[in-house]
Amino acid sequence: MSKTVTDDGFVVFDRVQKSYDGETLVVKDLNLSIGKGEFLTMLGPSGSGKTTCLMMLAGFETATHGDILLDGKPINNISPHKRGIGMVFQNYALFPHMTIAENLAFPLEVRKMSKSDREAKVARALDMVQMGSFGGRRPAQLSGGQQQRVALSRALVFEPDLVLMDEPLGALDKQLREHMQFEIKHIADNLGITVVYVTHDQTEALTMSDRVAVFEDGRIQQLAPPDQLYEEPQNSFVAQFIGENNTLQGVVKEINKGIALVQLDDGSLIDAKPVNVSKPGERTQVSIRPERVEFDMSRLNEGAHTLKAEVLEFIYMGDIFRTRLRVAGNDNFIVKTRNAPDQVRLQPGQTVEIGWQAEDCRALDA
Ligand SMILES: Nc1ncnc2c1ncn2[C@@H]1O[C@H](COP(=O)(O)OP(=O)(O)O)[C@@H](O)[C@H]1O
Ligand SMILES: [Mg+2]
């Protein structure tokens, strides 16, 4: 579970804009305040401006407009190595001619630390990533995963308060990546450091973060803890980008007692929670998670609207059943049901009734 972090503005982006060519803004108007000790992830599709934001925070790019503050002080004019920020990137760029221990000692030498202090800190940082016995090797003698661990420990060795990571696990295979997600998270929590993490992988973002900022086209679409992002997406982009999601198009007929009655484009009626619709006549896209759709109408509130659906595919996946349906013209409507002993197995071609609680279905922007 993510910890509760007070947003004390340890890192602040204040109306930050960035243009590389003097014309197009790749970061449009970034306002973001990150708490001390927080693990904040910038998540978004490729080209949405995540790396640019990290580079401005690190000091390798300058903001075209606005301020970036670290611990209350503007850092616009402080050079990168004076910001005291640890960094890990996908291309770990260890110095190939140095041993692992020398690689780690390097940032400490730059900081003019004594030899004995250096050795103690290097040993500690390598132990932290379980690489204590590899100090004498060269980078080429390590696997990709081991090199990435070394890169992580090099970013931590001078005990920075803030560490930036840009897709650090992108080059690793799935199993190692998942393992490292937990490891990084645990190390960050234990050390109490603030992490700004960049990824395009939503599972990674949900697994690791205290809060996630979802980027699209240079703007934050939503900033929220993982559970809230998944359960309460504020718009269609976030609903589609985070997790699996079903959408149906329609028009709001009425809004009554906090429930929107929506007429889908095939004429059928369903209930939804009005999130960013406010009046009858508005077009909307309703959004419902696959695990919130019911086949058993007795589980719904009285008076709930239901829909007819045709089963197109029924897949046994061990822990769950995954059913693909045709619903109101959508051929890719997915329902996930838990594999329980009494769960009915459906047949393709069969017609079924589906429904949901109004609060589980969100009426979003069209
Ligand atoms: N050094 C650069 N010079 C010019 N354009 C750049 C540069 N770096 C990034 N861009 C452009 O800025 C936009 C945002 O890129 P980036 O911040 O790398 O996004 P992300 O990390 O989300 O994939 C993209 O359109 C990209 O092509
Ligand atoms: Mg990037």
XYZ file of C-alpha atoms and ligand atoms in Angstrom:
394
model
C 0.000 0.000 0.000
C 1.265 3.469 -0.748
C 2.196 5.581 2.234
C 0.531 8.849 3.034
C 2.754 11.739 2.105
C 2.169 15.308 3.084
C 2.587 17.441 0.062
C 5.044 19.882 1.565
C 6.336 21.118 -1.770
C 9.822 19.616 -1.598
C 9.888 19.753 -5.392
C 7.691 22.328 -7.083
C 7.033 22.954 -10.759
C 5.390 26.353 -10.924
C 3.737 27.184 -14.273
C 6.563 25.511 -16.143
C 6.602 25.557 -19.908
C 9.173 24.174 -22.307
C 9.712 24.657 -26.013
C 12.723 23.300 -27.880
C 12.081 25.162 -31.129
C 10.595 28.397 -29.804
C 7.195 27.474 -31.237
C 5.635 24.241 -29.965
C 5.281 23.781 -26.237
C 6.164 20.196 -25.291
C 5.444 21.039 -21.631
C 2.421 23.310 -21.558
C 1.674 24.572 -18.088
C 3.048 22.293 -15.458
C 2.027 22.835 -11.857
C 3.158 20.018 -9.633
C 4.142 19.855 -6.001
C 5.938 16.766 -4.680
C 6.258 15.932 -0.983
C 9.473 14.996 0.805
C 9.796 11.209 0.852
C 7.181 10.795 -1.852
C 7.492 8.332 -4.722
C 5.941 10.229 -7.593
C 5.660 8.748 -11.075
C 5.229 10.644 -14.293
C 3.302 8.263 -16.528
C 2.281 8.871 -20.111
C 2.667 7.814 -23.725
C 5.907 8.384 -25.587
C 6.386 12.054 -26.485
C 4.126 13.415 -23.739
C 6.934 15.434 -22.124
C 7.994 13.240 -19.171
C 11.726 13.117 -19.884
C 11.753 16.833 -20.612
C 10.310 17.504 -17.158
C 12.910 15.291 -15.531
C 15.728 16.930 -17.506
C 14.581 20.369 -16.371
C 14.514 19.199 -12.767
C 17.973 17.656 -13.158
C 19.259 20.842 -14.770
C 20.158 19.477 -18.210
C 17.404 21.509 -19.840
C 16.118 24.952 -18.904
C 12.457 25.866 -18.614
C 11.227 28.323 -21.216
C 8.839 29.795 -18.654
C 8.056 29.317 -14.968
C 10.084 28.153 -11.981
C 11.299 24.909 -10.514
C 11.913 24.892 -6.770
C 13.804 22.377 -4.661
C 13.272 22.591 -0.912
C 11.764 26.044 -1.340
C 14.606 27.479 -3.444
C 14.449 28.200 -7.185
C 17.024 26.050 -8.979
C 16.772 27.549 -12.445
C 20.285 28.936 -12.225
C 21.995 26.137 -10.302
C 24.134 23.809 -12.425
C 23.203 20.077 -12.482
C 26.027 18.716 -10.294
C 25.325 21.317 -7.595
C 21.704 20.244 -7.230
C 22.650 17.100 -5.301
C 20.236 14.930 -7.251
C 20.835 11.220 -7.932
C 19.921 9.935 -11.379
C 19.253 6.592 -13.037
C 18.472 6.179 -16.708
C 17.674 3.307 -19.017
C 21.144 3.450 -20.511
C 23.003 3.158 -17.276
C 26.288 4.445 -18.741
C 28.695 3.016 -16.215
C 32.302 3.904 -17.031
C 33.517 0.760 -18.834
C 37.203 1.106 -17.919
C 36.522 1.398 -14.167
C 35.594 -1.340 -11.745
C 32.170 -1.299 -10.139
C 33.639 0.065 -6.898
C 35.485 2.793 -8.817
C 32.301 3.675 -10.668
C 30.555 4.175 -7.367
C 33.424 6.043 -5.752
C 33.531 8.528 -8.626
C 30.660 10.805 -7.510
C 32.215 10.794 -4.015
C 35.656 11.763 -5.321
C 34.029 14.628 -7.190
C 32.639 15.659 -3.806
C 36.140 15.449 -2.322
C 35.317 12.796 0.242
C 38.162 11.024 2.095
C 39.229 7.552 0.953
C 37.995 5.736 4.051
C 34.598 7.460 3.931
C 34.387 6.620 0.242
C 35.084 2.962 0.793
C 32.483 2.693 3.564
C 29.804 4.388 1.482
C 30.567 2.346 -1.628
C 30.344 -0.899 0.332
C 27.055 0.155 1.883
C 25.547 1.242 -1.435
C 26.528 -2.033 -3.125
C 25.121 -4.081 -0.245
C 21.847 -2.225 -0.586
C 21.336 -3.680 -4.076
C 22.851 -7.057 -3.166
C 25.960 -6.453 -5.258
C 28.419 -6.382 -2.363
C 30.706 -9.038 -3.835
C 30.938 -7.460 -7.309
C 32.983 -4.354 -6.479
C 36.112 -5.622 -8.254
C 34.450 -6.467 -11.558
C 34.095 -4.294 -14.621
C 30.662 -3.409 -16.079
C 31.147 -5.743 -19.082
C 31.410 -8.668 -16.658
C 27.893 -8.072 -15.340
C 24.465 -8.902 -16.755
C 22.068 -6.141 -17.767
C 20.119 -6.501 -14.554
C 23.274 -6.371 -12.442
C 24.483 -3.287 -14.298
C 21.168 -1.626 -13.607
C 21.516 -2.408 -9.910
C 24.948 -0.835 -9.926
C 23.545 2.232 -11.663
C 20.916 2.435 -8.949
C 23.469 2.151 -6.183
C 25.667 4.764 -7.867
C 22.705 7.158 -7.802
C 22.258 6.472 -4.088
C 25.885 6.413 -2.991
C 26.169 10.108 -2.127
C 22.918 9.870 -0.157
C 20.889 12.364 -2.152
C 17.487 13.526 -0.876
C 16.095 13.335 -4.379
C 16.565 10.654 -7.032
C 15.291 10.878 -10.604
C 14.720 7.734 -12.627
C 13.833 7.699 -16.316
C 12.555 4.319 -17.514
C 15.339 2.615 -15.544
C 13.926 -0.874 -16.039
C 13.018 -0.515 -19.714
C 15.808 -2.786 -20.946
C 15.173 -5.644 -18.527
C 13.028 -8.715 -19.139
C 9.601 -8.913 -17.518
C 10.481 -11.047 -14.508
C 13.553 -9.050 -13.543
C 11.681 -5.805 -14.154
C 8.914 -6.818 -11.744
C 11.449 -7.878 -9.141
C 13.346 -4.595 -9.464
C 10.127 -2.584 -9.137
C 9.661 -3.909 -5.626
C 13.328 -3.618 -4.809
C 13.544 0.040 -5.854
C 10.340 0.798 -3.983
C 11.635 -0.832 -0.799
C 15.011 0.893 -0.973
C 13.339 4.264 -1.541
C 10.973 3.703 1.388
C 13.751 2.528 3.706
C 16.001 5.470 2.902
C 13.119 7.933 2.966
C 14.305 9.525 -0.269
C 12.075 11.411 -2.663
C 11.818 9.746 -6.071
C 10.555 11.195 -9.318
C 10.141 8.207 -11.608
C 9.306 8.223 -15.322
C 7.658 5.348 -17.147
C 5.190 4.652 -19.937
C 4.209 1.383 -18.226
C 1.015 1.822 -16.231
C 1.442 -1.391 -14.227
C 4.854 -0.213 -13.121
C 3.410 3.165 -12.141
C 0.574 1.621 -10.135
C 2.897 -0.844 -8.384
C 5.555 1.589 -7.255
C 4.062 5.004 -6.666
C 2.541 7.019 -3.867
C 1.042 9.258 -6.527
C 0.996 9.154 -10.298
C 0.860 12.153 -12.625
C -0.672 11.056 -15.918
C 0.809 13.051 -18.799
C -0.684 13.627 -22.191
C 0.706 16.039 -24.721
C 2.631 18.170 -22.239
C -0.141 18.392 -19.659
C -1.030 16.498 -16.501
C -4.427 14.889 -17.057
C -4.750 13.596 -13.508
C -2.610 13.462 -10.395
C -3.706 10.866 -7.845
C -2.707 7.805 -5.805
C -2.832 4.529 -7.807
C -6.147 3.263 -6.423
C -7.887 6.550 -7.059
C -6.474 6.752 -10.573
C -7.860 3.331 -11.374
C -11.183 3.635 -9.549
C -11.934 7.287 -10.259
C -10.469 8.381 -13.584
C -11.405 12.000 -14.219
C -11.564 11.796 -17.990
C -11.656 9.365 -20.895
C -7.933 9.589 -21.559
C -7.042 8.449 -18.046
C -9.781 5.786 -18.008
C -8.357 4.315 -21.226
C -4.706 4.663 -20.333
C -4.882 3.095 -16.871
C -5.919 -0.549 -16.719
C -8.423 -2.292 -18.906
C -11.598 -0.384 -19.585
C -14.845 -0.693 -21.551
C -16.407 2.304 -23.227
C -19.839 2.905 -24.728
C -20.966 6.063 -26.532
C -24.230 7.826 -25.850
C -26.186 10.914 -24.824
C -27.208 12.029 -21.337
C -31.012 11.833 -21.010
C -31.342 13.025 -17.424
C -29.371 13.474 -14.242
C -31.294 12.667 -11.114
C -30.065 12.119 -7.533
C -26.456 11.826 -8.667
C -27.189 9.244 -11.344
C -27.027 9.952 -15.065
C -29.394 8.077 -17.339
C -27.530 7.573 -20.601
C -29.055 6.545 -23.913
C -26.466 4.549 -25.833
C -26.179 4.955 -29.577
C -28.211 1.765 -30.177
C -31.090 3.241 -28.148
C -30.648 1.230 -24.959
C -30.557 2.930 -21.562
C -27.981 2.543 -18.798
C -27.055 4.240 -15.515
C -23.776 5.961 -14.794
C -22.179 8.303 -12.358
C -21.957 11.792 -13.893
C -18.255 12.701 -13.711
C -17.758 15.272 -16.410
C -21.229 15.663 -17.795
C -23.653 18.124 -16.275
C -26.851 18.303 -18.308
C -29.229 16.387 -20.606
C -28.326 16.453 -24.297
C -24.558 16.199 -23.732
C -22.678 13.469 -25.534
C -20.720 11.182 -23.263
C -18.487 8.155 -23.233
C -19.321 5.872 -20.349
C -16.510 3.895 -18.858
C -16.729 0.641 -16.877
C -14.031 -1.725 -15.632
C -14.254 -5.391 -16.754
C -14.468 -6.684 -13.172
C -17.410 -4.433 -12.296
C -19.819 -5.850 -14.850
C -22.371 -8.303 -13.456
C -23.988 -11.307 -15.125
C -26.103 -11.932 -12.027
C -28.847 -9.297 -12.001
C -29.898 -10.200 -8.457
C -26.719 -8.464 -7.280
C -27.795 -5.090 -8.667
C -29.810 -2.390 -6.951
C -33.507 -2.433 -7.655
C -34.439 -0.495 -10.777
C -30.946 -0.654 -12.283
C -30.969 -0.655 -16.077
C -29.517 -3.720 -17.791
C -28.364 -4.544 -21.311
C -28.565 -7.479 -23.679
C -25.200 -8.755 -24.839
C -23.952 -11.468 -27.183
C -21.094 -13.677 -26.056
C -18.322 -13.651 -28.686
C -15.579 -15.403 -26.787
C -15.169 -17.087 -23.402
C -11.629 -17.665 -22.202
C -10.585 -19.722 -19.211
C -7.572 -18.003 -17.649
C -7.153 -19.971 -14.439
C -7.905 -17.407 -11.776
C -10.481 -15.566 -13.878
C -12.806 -16.061 -16.829
C -12.511 -13.472 -19.538
C -15.618 -12.981 -21.644
C -15.697 -10.848 -24.786
C -19.121 -9.528 -25.646
C -20.928 -7.480 -28.257
C -22.697 -4.715 -26.362
C -24.467 -1.775 -28.021
C -22.303 -2.054 -31.132
C -19.035 -2.547 -29.214
C -17.491 -5.930 -30.165
C -14.714 -5.676 -27.669
C -16.567 -5.374 -24.391
C -14.654 -7.393 -21.794
C -15.990 -8.884 -18.594
C -13.744 -10.553 -16.026
C -15.278 -12.915 -13.507
C -13.546 -14.699 -10.692
C -13.188 -18.443 -11.176
C -15.551 -19.641 -8.451
C -16.994 -23.188 -8.341
C -20.533 -21.975 -9.030
C -19.565 -19.629 -11.871
C -21.432 -20.394 -15.097
C -19.252 -20.943 -18.180
C -20.673 -19.117 -21.169
C -20.839 -20.235 -24.805
C -20.087 -18.083 -27.862
C -23.334 -17.137 -29.586
C -25.279 -17.106 -26.326
C -27.269 -13.986 -25.387
C -26.860 -12.780 -21.826
C -28.026 -9.918 -19.667
C -25.420 -7.633 -18.120
C -25.620 -4.740 -15.714
C -23.712 -2.724 -13.148
C -24.106 -0.429 -10.199
C -24.430 3.146 -11.426
C -21.477 4.271 -9.254
C -19.149 1.783 -10.998
C -19.820 3.262 -14.423
C -18.523 6.746 -15.137
C -20.037 9.209 -17.615
C -16.950 10.955 -19.021
C -16.086 13.344 -21.852
C -17.202 12.026 -25.255
N 16.383 17.677 -27.269
C 15.237 17.826 -27.929
N 15.141 18.669 -28.987
C 13.971 18.844 -29.648
N 12.824 18.228 -29.346
C 12.847 17.370 -28.309
C 14.040 17.130 -27.557
N 13.748 16.236 -26.574
C 12.441 15.932 -26.715
N 11.891 16.594 -27.746
C 10.478 16.560 -28.160
O 9.671 16.931 -27.055
C 8.515 16.135 -26.945
C 8.487 15.472 -25.580
O 9.550 14.546 -25.506
P 9.955 13.797 -24.185
O 10.040 14.761 -23.084
O 11.188 13.008 -24.495
O 8.709 12.850 -23.970
P 8.566 11.453 -23.206
O 9.703 11.295 -22.263
O 7.237 11.561 -22.531
O 8.553 10.384 -24.255
C 8.566 15.145 -28.108
O 7.772 15.653 -29.146
C 10.028 15.148 -28.487
O 10.188 14.851 -29.845
Mg 11.136 9.754 -22.198
